[in-house]
mmCIF file of C-alpha atoms and ligand atoms in Angstrom:
data_model
loop_
_atom_site.group_PDB
_atom_site.id
_atom_site.type_symbol
_atom_site.label_atom_id
_atom_site.label_comp_id
_atom_site.label_asym_id
_atom_site.label_seq_id
_atom_site.Cartn_x
_atom_site.Cartn_y
_atom_site.Cartn_z
ATOM 1 C CA MET A 1 51.108 131.711 118.107
ATOM 2 C CA GLN A 2 53.387 128.758 117.564
ATOM 3 C CA THR A 3 55.895 129.523 114.798
ATOM 4 C CA SER A 4 58.328 126.615 115.118
ATOM 5 C CA VAL A 5 56.394 124.280 112.828
ATOM 6 C CA THR A 6 58.046 121.508 110.835
ATOM 7 C CA THR A 7 56.691 121.165 107.334
ATOM 8 C CA ILE A 8 56.898 117.837 105.542
ATOM 9 C CA GLU A 9 59.411 119.381 103.156
ATOM 10 C CA ARG A 10 61.716 120.372 106.035
ATOM 11 C CA PHE A 11 61.284 117.002 107.754
ATOM 12 C CA ILE A 12 62.082 115.043 104.588
ATOM 13 C CA LEU A 13 65.164 117.211 103.967
ATOM 14 C CA ASP A 14 66.338 116.662 107.560
ATOM 15 C CA GLN A 15 65.911 112.912 107.062
ATOM 16 C CA GLU A 16 67.741 113.068 103.733
ATOM 17 C CA ASP A 17 70.678 114.924 105.319
ATOM 18 C CA ARG A 18 71.506 111.715 107.177
ATOM 19 C CA TYR A 19 72.420 110.074 103.871
ATOM 20 C CA PRO A 20 75.268 111.895 102.076
ATOM 21 C CA GLU A 21 74.658 109.759 99.003
ATOM 22 C CA ALA A 22 71.012 110.892 98.801
ATOM 23 C CA THR A 23 70.320 112.808 95.599
ATOM 24 C CA GLY A 24 67.073 114.343 96.808
ATOM 25 C CA GLU A 25 65.061 112.559 94.112
ATOM 26 C CA LEU A 26 63.122 110.402 96.578
ATOM 27 C CA SER A 27 62.471 113.485 98.705
ATOM 28 C CA ASN A 28 61.133 115.332 95.683
ATOM 29 C CA LEU A 29 58.991 112.343 94.733
ATOM 30 C CA LEU A 30 57.441 112.404 98.208
ATOM 31 C CA TYR A 31 56.672 116.113 97.734
ATOM 32 C CA ASP A 32 55.063 115.300 94.381
ATOM 33 C CA ILE A 33 52.776 112.810 96.139
ATOM 34 C CA ALA A 34 52.032 115.327 98.902
ATOM 35 C CA LEU A 35 51.047 117.888 96.238
ATOM 36 C CA ALA A 36 48.733 115.383 94.522
ATOM 37 C CA SER A 37 47.094 114.613 97.863
ATOM 38 C CA LYS A 38 46.443 118.328 98.528
ATOM 39 C CA ILE A 39 44.648 118.563 95.179
ATOM 40 C CA ILE A 40 42.652 115.408 95.911
ATOM 41 C CA ALA A 41 41.776 116.673 99.398
ATOM 42 C CA ALA A 42 40.394 119.904 97.905
ATOM 43 C CA SER A 43 38.199 117.906 95.492
ATOM 44 C CA ILE A 44 36.909 115.619 98.243
ATOM 45 C CA ARG A 45 36.079 118.571 100.506
ATOM 46 C CA ARG A 46 33.760 119.880 97.765
ATOM 47 C CA ALA A 47 32.227 116.500 96.914
ATOM 48 C CA GLY A 48 29.180 117.106 99.084
ATOM 49 C CA LEU A 49 28.615 120.601 97.652
ATOM 50 C CA VAL A 50 28.025 119.715 94.039
ATOM 51 C CA ASN A 51 24.235 119.858 94.397
ATOM 52 C CA ILE A 52 24.484 123.282 96.038
ATOM 53 C CA LEU A 53 27.202 124.811 93.894
ATOM 54 C CA GLY A 54 26.307 123.034 90.693
ATOM 55 C CA SER A 55 24.292 126.044 89.420
ATOM 56 C CA ALA A 56 27.159 128.491 90.187
ATOM 57 C CA ASP A 57 29.406 127.228 87.448
ATOM 58 C CA ALA A 58 27.693 124.121 86.182
ATOM 59 C CA GLU A 59 30.229 123.200 83.527
ATOM 60 C CA ASN A 60 33.424 123.382 85.599
ATOM 61 C CA ILE A 61 32.175 122.301 89.023
ATOM 62 C CA GLN A 62 29.654 119.831 87.693
ATOM 63 C CA GLY A 63 32.209 118.351 85.335
ATOM 64 C CA GLU A 64 34.876 118.127 87.991
ATOM 65 C CA GLU A 65 32.487 116.754 90.605
ATOM 66 C CA GLN A 66 30.714 114.458 88.174
ATOM 67 C CA GLN A 67 34.027 112.945 87.225
ATOM 68 C CA LYS A 68 34.174 110.069 89.683
ATOM 69 C CA LEU A 69 36.491 111.167 92.487
ATOM 70 C CA ASP A 70 38.579 108.030 92.296
ATOM 71 C CA VAL A 71 39.162 108.637 88.575
ATOM 72 C CA LEU A 72 39.992 112.278 89.360
ATOM 73 C CA ALA A 73 42.397 111.137 92.104
ATOM 74 C CA ASN A 74 44.030 108.711 89.686
ATOM 75 C CA GLU A 75 44.523 111.381 87.009
ATOM 76 C CA THR A 76 45.840 113.844 89.602
ATOM 77 C CA ILE A 77 48.530 111.471 90.841
ATOM 78 C CA LYS A 78 49.606 110.517 87.311
ATOM 79 C CA ASN A 79 49.807 114.177 86.273
ATOM 80 C CA CYS A 80 51.831 115.126 89.346
ATOM 81 C CA LEU A 81 54.355 112.303 88.805
ATOM 82 C CA ASN A 82 54.691 111.503 85.109
ATOM 83 C CA HIS A 83 56.682 114.559 83.926
ATOM 84 C CA THR A 84 59.171 114.870 86.804
ATOM 85 C CA GLY A 85 61.922 112.571 85.506
ATOM 86 C CA ARG A 86 61.807 110.772 88.864
ATOM 87 C CA VAL A 87 59.452 107.938 87.863
ATOM 88 C CA CYS A 88 59.938 105.249 85.225
ATOM 89 C CA VAL A 89 56.573 103.477 85.543
ATOM 90 C CA MET A 90 53.389 103.491 87.620
ATOM 91 C CA GLY A 91 50.719 100.987 88.587
ATOM 92 C CA SER A 92 47.274 102.010 89.810
ATOM 93 C CA GLU A 93 44.251 100.243 91.254
ATOM 94 C CA GLU A 94 42.234 102.233 88.717
ATOM 95 C CA GLU A 95 44.077 100.962 85.625
ATOM 96 C CA GLU A 96 44.288 97.422 84.337
ATOM 97 C CA HIS A 97 47.701 97.845 82.756
ATOM 98 C CA LEU A 98 51.014 99.368 83.775
ATOM 99 C CA ILE A 99 51.152 103.162 83.260
ATOM 100 C CA PRO A 100 54.236 104.180 81.254
ATOM 101 C CA VAL A 101 55.827 107.629 81.519
ATOM 102 C CA PRO A 102 54.957 109.543 78.315
ATOM 103 C CA ALA A 103 57.755 109.299 75.736
ATOM 104 C CA GLU A 104 58.451 113.052 75.896
ATOM 105 C CA PHE A 105 59.510 112.762 79.529
ATOM 106 C CA GLU A 106 62.620 111.149 81.006
ATOM 107 C CA ALA A 107 62.073 107.784 82.740
ATOM 108 C CA GLY A 108 63.421 108.185 86.280
ATOM 109 C CA LYS A 109 64.699 105.710 88.834
ATOM 110 C CA TYR A 110 61.518 105.001 90.831
ATOM 111 C CA ALA A 111 58.471 102.811 90.233
ATOM 112 C CA VAL A 112 55.319 103.978 92.015
ATOM 113 C CA LEU A 113 52.212 101.935 92.820
ATOM 114 C CA PHE A 114 49.093 103.507 94.247
ATOM 115 C CA ASP A 115 45.473 103.095 95.156
ATOM 116 C CA PRO A 116 44.367 106.638 94.347
ATOM 117 C CA LEU A 117 41.230 106.671 96.455
ATOM 118 C CA ASP A 118 40.717 103.568 98.540
ATOM 119 C CA GLY A 119 37.293 103.129 100.099
ATOM 120 C CA SER A 120 35.763 105.677 97.713
ATOM 121 C CA SER A 121 32.280 104.194 98.230
ATOM 122 C CA ASN A 122 32.471 105.819 101.691
ATOM 123 C CA ILE A 123 32.576 109.318 100.178
ATOM 124 C CA ASP A 124 28.792 109.387 99.664
ATOM 125 C CA VAL A 125 28.328 108.894 103.407
ATOM 126 C CA ASN A 126 31.136 111.291 104.336
ATOM 127 C CA SER A 127 33.341 108.563 105.855
ATOM 128 C CA ALA A 128 37.124 108.682 105.669
ATOM 129 C CA VAL A 129 38.837 107.529 102.466
ATOM 130 C CA GLY A 130 42.484 107.414 101.542
ATOM 131 C CA THR A 131 45.312 107.332 99.016
ATOM 132 C CA ILE A 132 47.887 104.558 99.470
ATOM 133 C CA PHE A 133 51.307 104.591 97.761
ATOM 134 C CA SER A 134 54.348 102.342 97.458
ATOM 135 C CA ILE A 135 57.731 103.258 95.947
ATOM 136 C CA TYR A 136 60.459 100.930 94.609
ATOM 137 C CA ARG A 137 63.816 101.649 93.018
ATOM 138 C CA ARG A 138 63.703 100.403 89.418
ATOM 139 C CA VAL A 139 65.476 97.148 88.538
ATOM 140 C CA SER A 140 65.150 97.302 84.733
ATOM 141 C CA GLU A 141 66.889 99.441 82.128
ATOM 142 C CA GLY A 142 65.018 101.626 79.616
ATOM 143 C CA ARG A 143 61.491 102.942 79.979
ATOM 144 C CA GLY A 144 60.242 100.941 82.977
ATOM 145 C CA THR A 145 58.608 97.511 82.921
ATOM 146 C CA LEU A 146 56.429 95.172 84.968
ATOM 147 C CA GLU A 147 59.652 93.856 86.517
ATOM 148 C CA ASP A 148 60.089 97.217 88.273
ATOM 149 C CA VAL A 149 56.792 96.842 90.150
ATOM 150 C CA LEU A 150 56.714 93.070 90.725
ATOM 151 C CA GLN A 151 59.155 93.297 93.615
ATOM 152 C CA PRO A 152 58.671 91.877 97.130
ATOM 153 C CA GLY A 153 57.517 94.493 99.628
ATOM 154 C CA VAL A 154 60.769 94.205 101.550
ATOM 155 C CA ARG A 155 62.395 96.163 98.676
ATOM 156 C CA GLN A 156 60.165 99.222 99.029
ATOM 157 C CA VAL A 157 62.142 102.443 99.542
ATOM 158 C CA ALA A 158 59.080 104.346 100.782
ATOM 159 C CA ALA A 159 55.385 103.786 101.460
ATOM 160 C CA GLY A 160 52.573 105.798 102.921
ATOM 161 C CA TYR A 161 48.972 106.855 102.894
ATOM 162 C CA VAL A 162 46.941 110.027 103.016
ATOM 163 C CA MET A 163 43.721 109.851 105.000
ATOM 164 C CA TYR A 164 40.996 112.309 103.977
ATOM 165 C CA GLY A 165 39.038 112.344 107.232
ATOM 166 C CA SER A 166 38.119 114.988 109.810
ATOM 167 C CA SER A 167 41.504 116.362 108.821
ATOM 168 C CA THR A 168 43.826 115.368 105.990
ATOM 169 C CA MET A 169 46.768 113.412 107.336
ATOM 170 C CA MET A 170 49.773 111.957 105.545
ATOM 171 C CA VAL A 171 51.664 109.072 107.154
ATOM 172 C CA TYR A 172 54.788 107.691 105.499
ATOM 173 C CA THR A 173 57.986 105.764 106.045
ATOM 174 C CA THR A 174 61.282 105.560 104.164
ATOM 175 C CA GLY A 175 62.528 102.835 106.491
ATOM 176 C CA GLN A 176 63.494 105.341 109.193
ATOM 177 C CA GLY A 177 60.358 105.032 111.312
ATOM 178 C CA VAL A 178 56.791 106.167 110.648
ATOM 179 C CA HIS A 179 55.869 109.855 110.727
ATOM 180 C CA GLY A 180 52.517 111.664 110.542
ATOM 181 C CA PHE A 181 51.686 115.084 109.123
ATOM 182 C CA THR A 182 48.422 117.026 109.233
ATOM 183 C CA LEU A 183 47.465 119.339 106.382
ATOM 184 C CA ASP A 184 46.879 122.906 107.497
ATOM 185 C CA PRO A 185 44.520 124.051 104.735
ATOM 186 C CA THR A 186 44.991 127.696 105.662
ATOM 187 C CA ILE A 187 48.623 127.554 104.497
ATOM 188 C CA GLY A 188 48.477 124.440 102.281
ATOM 189 C CA GLU A 189 51.273 122.716 104.196
ATOM 190 C CA PHE A 190 51.548 119.295 105.799
ATOM 191 C CA LEU A 191 52.849 119.953 109.334
ATOM 192 C CA LEU A 192 54.588 117.326 111.468
ATOM 193 C CA CYS A 193 52.136 116.131 114.124
ATOM 194 C CA ALA A 194 53.252 112.577 114.960
ATOM 195 C CA PRO A 195 56.982 111.860 114.647
ATOM 196 C CA ARG A 196 58.167 108.249 115.065
ATOM 197 C CA ILE A 197 54.761 106.556 115.464
ATOM 198 C CA VAL A 198 55.003 103.242 117.358
ATOM 199 C CA THR A 199 51.945 100.987 117.487
ATOM 200 C CA PRO A 200 51.150 99.325 120.855
ATOM 201 C CA ARG A 201 52.301 95.698 121.024
ATOM 202 C CA VAL A 202 48.809 94.568 122.128
ATOM 203 C CA GLY A 203 45.826 96.233 120.484
ATOM 204 C CA LYS A 204 42.583 97.672 121.854
ATOM 205 C CA TYR A 205 40.586 96.917 118.712
ATOM 206 C CA TYR A 206 39.981 94.230 116.165
ATOM 207 C CA SER A 207 38.673 95.191 112.714
ATOM 208 C CA VAL A 208 37.093 92.645 110.406
ATOM 209 C CA ASN A 209 33.919 92.348 108.351
ATOM 210 C CA GLU A 210 32.085 89.824 110.545
ATOM 211 C CA SER A 211 29.414 89.305 107.870
ATOM 212 C CA ASN A 212 31.980 87.072 106.136
ATOM 213 C CA PHE A 213 32.304 84.798 109.201
ATOM 214 C CA ALA A 214 30.459 81.814 107.693
ATOM 215 C CA ARG A 215 32.691 81.977 104.596
ATOM 216 C CA TRP A 216 35.994 81.778 106.492
ATOM 217 C CA ASP A 217 37.853 78.541 107.055
ATOM 218 C CA ARG A 218 37.642 77.095 110.538
ATOM 219 C CA PRO A 219 41.073 78.286 111.825
ATOM 220 C CA VAL A 220 40.213 81.892 110.922
ATOM 221 C CA GLN A 221 36.839 81.543 112.667
ATOM 222 C CA THR A 222 38.635 80.173 115.723
ATOM 223 C CA ALA A 223 41.146 83.033 115.751
ATOM 224 C CA VAL A 224 38.435 85.710 115.464
ATOM 225 C CA ARG A 225 36.434 84.075 118.260
ATOM 226 C CA GLY A 226 39.460 84.854 120.425
ATOM 227 C CA PHE A 227 38.882 88.549 119.740
ATOM 228 C CA HIS A 228 35.241 88.039 120.783
ATOM 229 C CA GLY A 229 36.582 86.963 124.194
ATOM 230 C CA ASP A 230 35.745 83.271 123.681
ATOM 231 C CA ARG A 231 39.344 82.114 124.310
ATOM 232 C CA PRO A 232 40.592 84.094 127.359
ATOM 233 C CA ASP A 233 43.350 81.537 127.890
ATOM 234 C CA GLU A 234 44.756 82.479 124.451
ATOM 235 C CA ILE A 235 43.967 86.183 124.078
ATOM 236 C CA LYS A 236 41.973 88.935 125.795
ATOM 237 C CA GLY A 237 38.779 89.996 123.991
ATOM 238 C CA LYS A 238 38.883 93.339 122.114
ATOM 239 C CA ASN A 239 36.486 96.073 121.034
ATOM 240 C CA SER A 240 35.227 95.768 117.472
ATOM 241 C CA ARG A 241 35.758 98.757 115.176
ATOM 242 C CA TYR A 242 35.242 98.476 111.410
ATOM 243 C CA ILE A 243 34.671 101.374 109.025
ATOM 244 C CA GLY A 244 35.151 99.495 105.765
ATOM 245 C CA SER A 245 37.896 101.860 104.629
ATOM 246 C CA LEU A 246 41.349 100.278 104.918
ATOM 247 C CA VAL A 247 43.191 103.552 105.513
ATOM 248 C CA ALA A 248 40.788 104.633 108.290
ATOM 249 C CA ASP A 249 40.723 101.211 109.983
ATOM 250 C CA PHE A 250 44.485 100.827 109.682
ATOM 251 C CA HIS A 251 45.219 104.348 110.975
ATOM 252 C CA ARG A 252 43.047 103.989 114.077
ATOM 253 C CA ASN A 253 44.702 100.699 114.924
ATOM 254 C CA LEU A 254 48.188 102.078 114.213
ATOM 255 C CA ILE A 255 47.693 104.872 116.747
ATOM 256 C CA ALA A 256 45.566 103.121 119.405
ATOM 257 C CA GLY A 257 46.779 99.567 118.870
ATOM 258 C CA GLY A 258 44.706 96.944 117.109
ATOM 259 C CA ILE A 259 44.505 94.312 114.440
ATOM 260 C CA PHE A 260 42.870 94.490 111.014
ATOM 261 C CA LEU A 261 41.962 91.298 109.198
ATOM 262 C CA TYR A 262 40.698 90.663 105.706
ATOM 263 C CA PRO A 263 40.969 86.863 105.458
ATOM 264 C CA ALA A 264 40.345 84.785 102.365
ATOM 265 C CA ASP A 265 36.812 83.412 102.152
ATOM 266 C CA THR A 266 34.735 81.367 99.742
ATOM 267 C CA LYS A 267 33.825 84.551 97.822
ATOM 268 C CA ASN A 268 37.400 85.895 97.785
ATOM 269 C CA PRO A 269 39.577 82.743 97.849
ATOM 270 C CA ARG A 270 42.777 84.838 97.558
ATOM 271 C CA GLY A 271 41.487 87.581 99.840
ATOM 272 C CA LYS A 272 40.002 90.892 98.678
ATOM 273 C CA LEU A 273 42.821 93.366 99.226
ATOM 274 C CA ARG A 274 45.548 93.950 96.655
ATOM 275 C CA LEU A 275 49.142 93.051 97.495
ATOM 276 C CA LEU A 276 51.079 95.734 95.611
ATOM 277 C CA TYR A 277 49.220 98.939 96.465
ATOM 278 C CA GLU A 278 47.316 98.051 99.628
ATOM 279 C CA ALA A 279 48.858 95.214 101.684
ATOM 280 C CA ALA A 280 52.579 95.756 100.946
ATOM 281 C CA PRO A 281 52.728 99.539 101.662
ATOM 282 C CA MET A 282 50.638 99.119 104.805
ATOM 283 C CA ALA A 283 52.859 96.212 105.863
ATOM 284 C CA PHE A 284 56.001 98.368 105.459
ATOM 285 C CA ILE A 285 54.407 101.026 107.668
ATOM 286 C CA ALA A 286 53.195 98.470 110.223
ATOM 287 C CA GLU A 287 56.644 96.895 110.587
ATOM 288 C CA GLN A 288 58.366 100.279 110.796
ATOM 289 C CA ALA A 289 55.946 101.126 113.638
ATOM 290 C CA GLN A 290 56.966 97.879 115.427
ATOM 291 C CA GLY A 291 53.824 96.070 114.342
ATOM 292 C CA SER A 292 53.599 93.262 111.805
ATOM 293 C CA ALA A 293 51.683 92.065 108.754
ATOM 294 C CA THR A 294 51.004 88.607 107.350
ATOM 295 C CA ASP A 295 48.687 86.813 104.982
ATOM 296 C CA GLY A 296 47.609 84.979 108.108
ATOM 297 C CA ILE A 297 50.887 83.093 108.454
ATOM 298 C CA ASN A 298 53.505 84.422 106.001
ATOM 299 C CA ARG A 299 55.120 87.867 106.216
ATOM 300 C CA ILE A 300 53.502 90.145 103.613
ATOM 301 C CA LEU A 301 56.817 91.849 102.773
ATOM 302 C CA ASP A 302 58.371 88.517 101.741
ATOM 303 C CA ILE A 303 55.708 87.662 99.155
ATOM 304 C CA GLN A 304 57.065 87.700 95.590
ATOM 305 C CA PRO A 305 54.336 89.306 93.427
ATOM 306 C CA THR A 306 53.409 87.620 90.145
ATOM 307 C CA SER A 307 50.805 90.041 88.810
ATOM 308 C CA LEU A 308 49.957 93.737 89.125
ATOM 309 C CA HIS A 309 46.540 93.345 90.755
ATOM 310 C CA GLN A 310 47.007 90.138 92.692
ATOM 311 C CA ARG A 311 45.089 89.834 95.937
ATOM 312 C CA THR A 312 46.198 88.551 99.322
ATOM 313 C CA PRO A 313 44.630 87.814 102.676
ATOM 314 C CA LEU A 314 45.807 90.451 105.171
ATOM 315 C CA VAL A 315 46.296 90.363 108.946
ATOM 316 C CA ILE A 316 48.038 93.542 110.123
ATOM 317 C CA GLY A 317 48.630 95.646 113.216
ATOM 318 C CA SER A 318 49.805 95.076 116.790
ATOM 319 C CA ARG A 319 52.589 92.507 116.818
ATOM 320 C CA HIS A 320 51.202 90.330 119.650
ATOM 321 C CA ASP A 321 47.748 90.119 118.015
ATOM 322 C CA VAL A 322 49.080 89.294 114.523
ATOM 323 C CA GLY A 323 51.300 86.634 116.105
ATOM 324 C CA TYR A 324 48.327 85.110 117.932
ATOM 325 C CA VAL A 325 46.458 84.704 114.605
ATOM 326 C CA ALA A 326 49.500 83.095 112.943
ATOM 327 C CA ASP A 327 49.976 80.712 115.898
ATOM 328 C CA THR A 328 46.306 79.700 115.730
ATOM 329 C CA LEU A 329 46.425 79.048 111.982
ATOM 330 C CA ARG A 330 49.762 77.167 112.187
ATOM 331 C CA ARG A 331 48.521 75.077 115.081
ATOM 332 C CA MET A 332 45.485 74.091 113.015
ATOM 333 C CA GLN A 333 47.866 73.401 110.119
ATOM 334 C CA LEU A 334 45.859 75.207 107.503
ATOM 335 C CA ARG A 335 47.068 77.977 105.216
ATOM 336 C CA PRO A 336 44.960 81.174 104.776
ATOM 337 C CA GLY A 337 43.592 81.616 101.293
ATOM 338 C CA ASN A 338 42.307 78.049 101.229
ATOM 339 C CA ALA A 339 38.805 79.195 101.986
ATOM 340 C CA HIS A 340 37.239 75.898 101.036
ATOM 341 C CA THR A 341 38.734 74.198 104.053
ATOM 342 C CA ALA A 342 35.680 75.166 106.079
ATOM 343 C CA SER A 343 33.491 73.094 103.773
ATOM 344 C CA LEU A 344 35.826 70.128 104.294
ATOM 345 C CA LEU A 345 35.869 70.285 108.084
HETATM 346 P P1 P6P B 1 34.267 95.002 102.711
HETATM 347 C C1 P6P B 1 37.258 99.396 100.304
HETATM 348 O O1 P6P B 1 36.407 98.983 99.248
HETATM 349 C C2 P6P B 1 38.258 98.270 100.550
HETATM 350 O O2 P6P B 1 39.025 98.047 99.412
HETATM 351 C C3 P6P B 1 39.139 98.620 101.738
HETATM 352 O O3 P6P B 1 39.365 99.978 101.866
HETATM 353 C C4 P6P B 1 38.351 98.066 102.902
HETATM 354 O O4 P6P B 1 39.177 97.669 103.986
HETATM 355 C C5 P6P B 1 37.650 96.850 102.296
HETATM 356 O O5 P6P B 1 37.557 97.087 100.887
HETATM 357 C C6 P6P B 1 36.251 96.686 102.845
HETATM 358 O O6 P6P B 1 35.712 95.542 102.217
HETATM 359 O O7 P6P B 1 34.086 93.702 101.929
HETATM 360 O O8 P6P B 1 34.369 94.756 104.201
HETATM 361 O O9 P6P B 1 33.280 96.072 102.348
#
């Protein structure tokens, strides 16, 4: 039996040892998030059992399972982070306003943004869902403010996701490469399974919701036709894979090579995905894995946020493929996010 396993705790400590000035607070914050994800994973594993186990202990199980899992995930993350003295403020996809640290707890030096359970509509059909997180060093004094979270993605100190799929996997970066860990539920530990993930320069897959095709502007339609194989002089056609869960689509493409696109369209003129807790953390990971991420043309990590829940178009994954999309859009001189262009052409 293999005994030389590397737990996420050991790996993070080894990484921290490289920085004498490290205080261990960021490491501990990453453990806090890992703990929250173990609790969320346990709840998700039981989600399909509520109708069977409901009679066993109706109040507890029913209550827990009836509580929407994304609300439960949100509360779990807040409760794992808010008392530690490591966090000054949080922002969540589930909450309209900034989440302050309760007055009885010390406000720490990190601001944390998260989508507690992205793609939760997939739970009912047992498809993969995920938690996405992004960590910044605070820039304000006092109890934490919007200023601490409205920072460009390039200032993230850590970002990652947990995918609740056939296994529970945590992938994160602190700017020293991208590393993957699989949860061994028999011992409750995340074990290193994919150190230093590098995404292939040219992808096998393209992932986009093609039902939006008619609502895209013409340059985006042209770029996607390249992935259909219509423009072999520009780019080789690719296989289509689209689950409709960002974490699952992103993870497959990260490992196998591919490009994920959620362009702006006439229904979502600024795109559908959120900058602060979806696009920016995934962009940090993509770039650390030698991939790239844009809003079609501009680097995601350079965007200066102006509001907590602002949306952005997202093109992310294998560097060559993301560059091809940007070249196509630039050449046609139209910016993504201007979805009405199609109606003008
Ligand atoms: P659509 C899930 O609701 C989500 O936020 C992402 O996880 C996913 O990539 C996207 O929306 C799917 O959106 O419009 O294709 O269903």
